[in-house]
Structures are given as structure tokens and as C-alpha cells.
mmCIF file of C-alpha atoms in Angstrom:
data_model
loop_
_atom_site.group_PDB
_atom_site.id
_atom_site.type_symbol
_atom_site.label_atom_id
_atom_site.label_comp_id
_atom_site.label_asym_id
_atom_site.label_seq_id
_atom_site.Cartn_x
_atom_site.Cartn_y
_atom_site.Cartn_z
ATOM 1 C CA LYS A 1 -12.941 0.354 18.283
ATOM 2 C CA PHE A 2 -13.377 -2.591 16.042
ATOM 3 C CA ILE A 3 -11.312 -5.647 17.123
ATOM 4 C CA LEU A 4 -10.698 -8.828 15.021
ATOM 5 C CA MET A 5 -9.285 -11.675 17.008
ATOM 6 C CA THR A 6 -7.712 -14.241 14.627
ATOM 7 C CA ASP A 7 -4.855 -16.934 14.655
ATOM 8 C CA VAL A 8 -2.095 -14.827 13.348
ATOM 9 C CA PRO A 9 -0.184 -11.884 14.926
ATOM 10 C CA GLY A 10 -1.278 -9.191 12.743
ATOM 11 C CA VAL A 11 -0.268 -7.925 9.290
ATOM 12 C CA PHE A 12 3.084 -8.662 7.971
ATOM 13 C CA SER A 13 4.987 -6.959 5.097
ATOM 14 C CA ARG A 14 7.104 -10.192 4.447
ATOM 15 C CA PHE A 15 4.741 -12.990 5.698
ATOM 16 C CA PRO A 16 5.704 -15.137 8.058
ATOM 17 C CA GLU A 17 8.875 -13.125 9.119
ATOM 18 C CA PRO A 18 8.321 -11.863 12.599
ATOM 19 C CA ASP A 19 10.260 -8.967 12.265
ATOM 20 C CA SER A 20 8.053 -7.733 9.472
ATOM 21 C CA LEU A 21 4.868 -7.454 11.672
ATOM 22 C CA LEU A 22 3.379 -3.993 10.912
ATOM 23 C CA SER A 23 1.910 -2.471 14.116
ATOM 24 C CA GLU A 24 0.256 0.417 12.585
ATOM 25 C CA LEU A 25 -1.258 1.219 9.058
ATOM 26 C CA THR A 26 -3.410 3.886 7.393
ATOM 27 C CA THR A 27 -6.411 2.879 5.374
ATOM 28 C CA SER A 28 -4.356 3.803 2.205
ATOM 29 C CA GLU A 29 -1.394 1.824 3.421
ATOM 30 C CA ALA A 30 -3.744 -1.097 4.060
ATOM 31 C CA ARG A 31 -5.368 -0.798 0.579
ATOM 32 C CA ASP A 32 -2.152 -0.689 -0.961
ATOM 33 C CA LEU A 33 -0.886 -3.874 0.859
ATOM 34 C CA ILE A 34 -3.988 -5.672 -0.874
ATOM 35 C CA THR A 35 -3.566 -4.254 -4.332
ATOM 36 C CA SER A 36 0.219 -5.025 -4.377
ATOM 37 C CA GLY A 37 -0.303 -8.387 -3.357
ATOM 38 C CA VAL A 38 1.841 -8.119 -0.230
ATOM 39 C CA VAL A 39 -1.138 -9.523 1.862
ATOM 40 C CA GLY A 40 -3.317 -12.264 0.502
ATOM 41 C CA ALA A 41 -5.641 -15.248 1.301
ATOM 42 C CA GLY A 42 -7.521 -14.806 4.752
ATOM 43 C CA MET A 43 -6.004 -11.419 5.523
ATOM 44 C CA ILE A 44 -7.659 -9.483 2.664
ATOM 45 C CA PRO A 45 -11.239 -9.743 4.231
ATOM 46 C CA LYS A 46 -9.837 -8.847 7.556
ATOM 47 C CA LEU A 47 -8.080 -5.751 6.295
ATOM 48 C CA GLU A 48 -11.163 -4.831 4.020
ATOM 49 C CA ALA A 49 -13.320 -4.975 7.255
ATOM 50 C CA CYS A 50 -10.840 -2.702 9.070
ATOM 51 C CA ILE A 51 -10.660 -0.313 6.099
ATOM 52 C CA ALA A 52 -14.487 -0.131 5.922
ATOM 53 C CA ASP A 53 -15.040 0.258 9.606
ATOM 54 C CA VAL A 54 -12.403 3.154 9.826
ATOM 55 C CA GLU A 55 -13.838 4.888 6.647
ATOM 56 C CA ASP A 56 -17.110 4.581 8.153
ATOM 57 C CA GLY A 57 -16.131 6.493 11.339
ATOM 58 C CA VAL A 58 -14.553 3.964 13.743
ATOM 59 C CA PRO A 59 -11.485 5.522 15.064
ATOM 60 C CA ARG A 60 -9.262 2.497 15.085
ATOM 61 C CA ALA A 61 -9.481 -1.165 13.959
ATOM 62 C CA HIS A 62 -7.279 -3.962 15.414
ATOM 63 C CA ILE A 63 -6.164 -7.284 14.143
ATOM 64 C CA LEU A 64 -4.869 -9.445 17.265
ATOM 65 C CA ASP A 65 -3.789 -13.014 17.763
ATOM 66 C CA GLY A 66 -6.458 -14.477 20.046
ATOM 67 C CA ARG A 67 -4.091 -17.249 20.869
ATOM 68 C CA ALA A 68 -1.473 -15.132 22.568
ATOM 69 C CA ALA A 69 -2.126 -14.590 26.300
ATOM 70 C CA HIS A 70 -3.726 -11.178 27.285
ATOM 71 C CA SER A 71 -3.246 -9.994 23.507
ATOM 72 C CA LEU A 72 -6.522 -7.586 23.996
ATOM 73 C CA LEU A 73 -5.266 -6.169 27.094
ATOM 74 C CA VAL A 74 -1.885 -5.546 25.701
ATOM 75 C CA GLU A 75 -2.989 -3.850 22.381
ATOM 76 C CA LEU A 76 -5.527 -1.583 24.175
ATOM 77 C CA PHE A 77 -3.622 -0.548 27.221
ATOM 78 C CA THR A 78 0.067 -0.297 26.149
ATOM 79 C CA ALA A 79 1.987 1.980 23.767
ATOM 80 C CA GLN A 80 3.493 -0.578 21.751
ATOM 81 C CA GLY A 81 0.630 -3.132 21.290
ATOM 82 C CA VAL A 82 0.858 -6.629 19.944
ATOM 83 C CA GLY A 83 -1.051 -6.686 16.738
ATOM 84 C CA THR A 84 -1.828 -4.391 13.828
ATOM 85 C CA MET A 85 -3.941 -1.203 14.318
ATOM 86 C CA VAL A 86 -5.593 0.434 11.373
ATOM 87 C CA ARG A 87 -6.332 4.015 11.557
#
């Protein structure tokens, strides 16, 4: 796994609306979010790193909010997770 700890909850389809947090993306969906301008600024290099790692053979890449208590444990050991997973 590749895990990016950051200061945002994950990838949003309508930033910063909390109900638009995307819990899971394929690499092509992540790439589409970048090219369509849905994500911008600091999220672009994060998603690009996740895409590159998954395409290079890492099964899953996660973007997690490092400010949230136990975010790593919740993402890795529960079905719903808390951040965004790219597969």
C-alpha cells in the first residue's frame, strides 16, 4: 500500500462539500478528475503520485487526513474507510 497523510479528508467531487468525499477511485477516474479540473492545486500531485504507484504495481494507494484520530487504522481495517483509495 501507498499511504499519503495530508491535511484534507481525501478527494472531493465538489470541494469542500463534505458529502462529496470520494471513498474509492480507479486510476482512470482519478486522471479524469485532474483533466476535467474537478481537483486542483495541491491535490493534483497527490493524485498523480497515487496513479503512478498503482500503475507501477502497488495494489492500492490511500489519501488520508493525518489530523483525524486513528485515520490510518480506520482506513486500513474497516470496510468504509475514511479517506480516498485509488485502485
